[in-house]
Every structure is written in C-alpha cells, then in structure tokens.
Amino acid sequence: MSSDSMASDSPDPLVTRFAPSPSGYLHLGNARTALLSYLAARKAGGRFILRVEDTDEARSSEDFMMALFADLKWLGLDWDEGPDIGGPHASYRQQERRAIYDEYLSRLDAAGLTYPCFCTPAELSISRKRQLAAGQPPRYAGTCRNLTTEERAERLVRGLPAALRFRVPDGQVVSFVDVVHGEQRFNTNDIGDFIIRRTDGSTAFFFSNAVDDALMGVTLVLRGDDHMTNTPRQILILQALNLRIPQYAHVALLLGMDGAPLSKRHGDTSLRDLREHGYLPGALRNHLVRLGHSCVTDGWLDDAALIADFDLNRLGRAAAKFDEAQLRHWQKETVAHLSTDEFVKWIAAELPPGLDPQQRAQFVTVVRANIELPSDARAWAKVIFGKLDEFEPTALAAIREAGEGFFTEALQVIGHPGTEFKQAVKALGQAAGKKGPALFMPLRAALTGFTHGPELAPMLALLPFAEVQARLEHARRLAV
Ligand code: GLU
C-alpha cells in the first residue's frame, strides 16, 4: 500500500495550505509553517489556501480567527482561497463543512469501515496504562470493534455516548515518501482503530483535515513533524474513500535555544508578542524561513527574493531553533532596508509631539544606525529632547573617573553658545591632558548618560546650548 506513486505522478500545479485551529494567537511554529507553505506555492506558481480548523467549538473563537488573518497579513502572506475571500471550495471554515463530512462519513459507514465506540475516557485510560505497563505501544484495544448488532443496539438504547471509530485494516503496511524525511513505513497493526467523530458529533482532526485536503485539491501538506504519525491514519481514510493522497513534508518542530519545544518560558513566542515588541515582518520572515530551510543567499531577502530562494529540496531535518539573537540580526537588516519615510513612520509614535520637520529629519539621520526597535528611538529621543536623569553604571563610572576638574575645563571650552564641538574637544584634550576614550567617554557619559550611542557631534547639534551646559554642570557635581 503505497501513496508515493499517486503523489509524484501529479501533473497539477502545487497547491499548499495552512490549516490552523483558531484557539490562540498564532505562535512562531505555526507562522513558520504558514510561511514555508506560502513560499512553496508562490515559488511553483501554484495556489495557497487558508483553511480554519474550528471543529473544536469549545476551544475556537471568532476573535482568534480575526487575529489570525491580521497576523498572517502582517507577516506579509496572502492566500488565494480562504474564509475571508472565499474560493471554489468554500467554505474554508470546518464548522461550515459538516454536511460534507456527514456525506463522507456515511460512505465509510456504507463500506463497513466504521463502528460506534462506547468506551468512556476512564476505561480508555485504564487500557492505555495496562498496555504501557506491559511494554506495548498504546493503541485502541478494540473493545467495541466486534460488538454484535444486539450489543450495539442495547448500548444505543441506553443512551450511552458513542464516538465513531475507523476500522483500521490488519496486517498492512502504509508507506509514503515524505519530502523531508524520505520513505516512511507504518504497520497498521501498530495503529489501532481511531476516532473520526467525537461523542459530541464533531469530526476529529484525522478525518476532516484529510478529507478537506483532498476536496480542496491540496497537493502538498507541509506541517510540523508532530503530525508524522497521523499521516498513515489519514492515508488510510483517503484510500478508503478513494480520494487523492497529497504529498507530505513534515518539518522539524520549532525549539528554543535550549533544545526544548518553544514555549512561553522562552519569552515571546507568538507573532503578536513580537510585533508588539517592535519587530518588523521582514525580520521574522528572514529568520523563520531559515528554520528548517537553508537559503542559498546569506543576506537579507525581500518577499520576491524569498520566493526566488525557496526550494522544497532544501527543507532540512536539522532541529530548528528559534534564536532571538538571530531575529535581532534580521531586525537590524530589516531596519536598514527601510526607506527614510518608512523609518520615520515606524518610530513616529516614539517621538515627542511638536518636533519640527527639520529636527525630526536631523534626529533620524543621527540615531538611525542605533535603532533596532521603536523603544530604542524612544530612549534616544529622551536623551536628545528630554531631561537627562538617568545614567548607565558605566557612564557614572566614566564621569567619576574623569573627575571634577575635567568637567570644569569642559564647561570652559564647550559650554558656550555656538561652540564648534570638534575644535572644543581638541582644546579640552589639551587643557585636561587627555585623549582618545579618556577624553570622549566621560563627555559622552555626561551628555547622554550612556557610554555608547550615535556619533556625538551631530547629536549635540540637536541639544540647546543651555542643556549642554546643564549636563556638564551636573556631571561636574557627580564627579566630586
Ligand atoms: N489544525 C492542525 C494543526 O493546527 C493542522 C495540521 C495540519 O497542517 O495538517 O495542527
């Protein structure tokens, strides 16, 4: 029983999809899956479908679905079919596809491939524990598989809740060729009959997800490798229904730098968190595409270049570790690629109100290379346009190291209206007998509160003279 021949002989254009459950904000793992699926379709000139898997009504919400659309759009993805834009296979919300599922369930019924299961969660849990204790992989023990017609009828009359299970054939091998992992083989004896309709009447993931992929013409299912063992189940369903089996590409799950699955304790893990933090979509795209996929280009890629660079053959098996330092790197690159207008718009909310356009333009020129996040712009705007009331510990140390005399001299040579900064610093160096960092560091510390930052002279050109004087005077007193 092999699916690879069906998949690889396909002359059709590539159709991929992203099929999230709207039960929370889009996390990075799913954002990466969406991005890779989108790039695969765009690269091949195929179609990218968005399908919302909301069969679990208790956990799904309309708000999360709206947030999902917004987050995907923010990341720069668009789709050719989806709940918000419709398409030839509508609806793209599983809750609205029940009639379709009922039809396909009844086909399985008619073929004798389903049976009702009355086992309670407690009974299933005991059976599971027993199997584990005996060193066997847990699978459904088949308790309700061979109930007689009378036994079934009797339980139904008693009103026992019934799930519907798929009857997995015995002693067969399900094989498929995974795009990332190569040939996979599963023995059906290890699978166990699985639930395709829950006791509440909703269809289970195995079933609705597989049926929808087939009916929507999906040719490549790209998803996390936590779904690898679900795939043989889904292939069995598709074969039983005589529906087309897609190709599968299972990408490594996203991990934190410590090798543990990415979770809240690794910090921001939803796209929304990172966006609120000030990260730009280009930074996320460039980091995420390199997690589980190797790019031929090392540098920053815009959307068109990302599509051009993407290659399904370069999806890899190596663990994909989300690395905030890498994200920072791509953020810097993304900021550097913003036009001046885009940059100004990006940091606008962080600037003090009432800046004239010239001051704003000067500020942007001076600080741009020092800004990775809008909060950095806020900090430099405070240094330049606000009052200096905080000093980094290293800045305080530099001020104290320079001593009171240094700042007394500085006030003499720098603290005058119209001082030409470079000349003045030279004069100060001679008067104080200092040069290099011993000369510049305490000045920078006194005038900005930091020992690092944008070039000093153009920054000071933005400070009113009285403010320069006040800061030097303050430093003189701190140095006593
Ligand atoms: N709704 C499933 C999930 O979010 C989809 C998995 C798949 O892509 O097939 O995990």
mmCIF file of C-alpha atoms and ligand atoms in Angstrom, residues 17 19-21 30 53 205 209 221-223 227, ligand 1:
data_model
loop_
_atom_site.group_PDB
_atom_site.id
_atom_site.type_symbol
_atom_site.label_atom_id
_atom_site.label_comp_id
_atom_site.label_asym_id
_atom_site.label_seq_id
_atom_site.Cartn_x
_atom_site.Cartn_y
_atom_site.Cartn_z
ATOM 1 C CA ARG A 17 -2.485 25.177 2.545
ATOM 2 C CA ALA A 19 -4.772 24.884 8.361
ATOM 3 C CA PRO A 20 -4.610 26.401 11.839
ATOM 4 C CA SER A 21 -7.060 25.925 14.678
ATOM 5 C CA ASN A 30 2.718 27.846 13.035
ATOM 6 C CA GLU A 53 -9.893 24.122 11.520
ATOM 7 C CA PHE A 205 -8.834 16.071 13.024
ATOM 8 C CA ASN A 209 -8.329 17.501 7.797
ATOM 9 C CA VAL A 221 0.725 19.119 3.016
ATOM 10 C CA LEU A 222 3.576 20.902 4.757
ATOM 11 C CA ARG A 223 3.317 20.731 8.537
ATOM 12 C CA HIS A 227 1.884 15.108 12.673
HETATM 13 N N1 GLU B 1 -5.186 22.124 12.579
HETATM 14 C C1 GLU B 1 -3.970 21.345 12.575
HETATM 15 C C2 GLU B 1 -2.947 21.994 13.486
HETATM 16 O O1 GLU B 1 -3.059 23.173 13.744
HETATM 17 C C3 GLU B 1 -3.458 21.251 11.175
HETATM 18 C C4 GLU B 1 -2.324 20.317 10.980
HETATM 19 C C5 GLU B 1 -2.009 20.171 9.504
HETATM 20 O O2 GLU B 1 -1.398 21.103 8.973
HETATM 21 O O3 GLU B 1 -2.407 19.187 8.911
HETATM 22 O O4 GLU B 1 -2.068 21.331 13.996
#
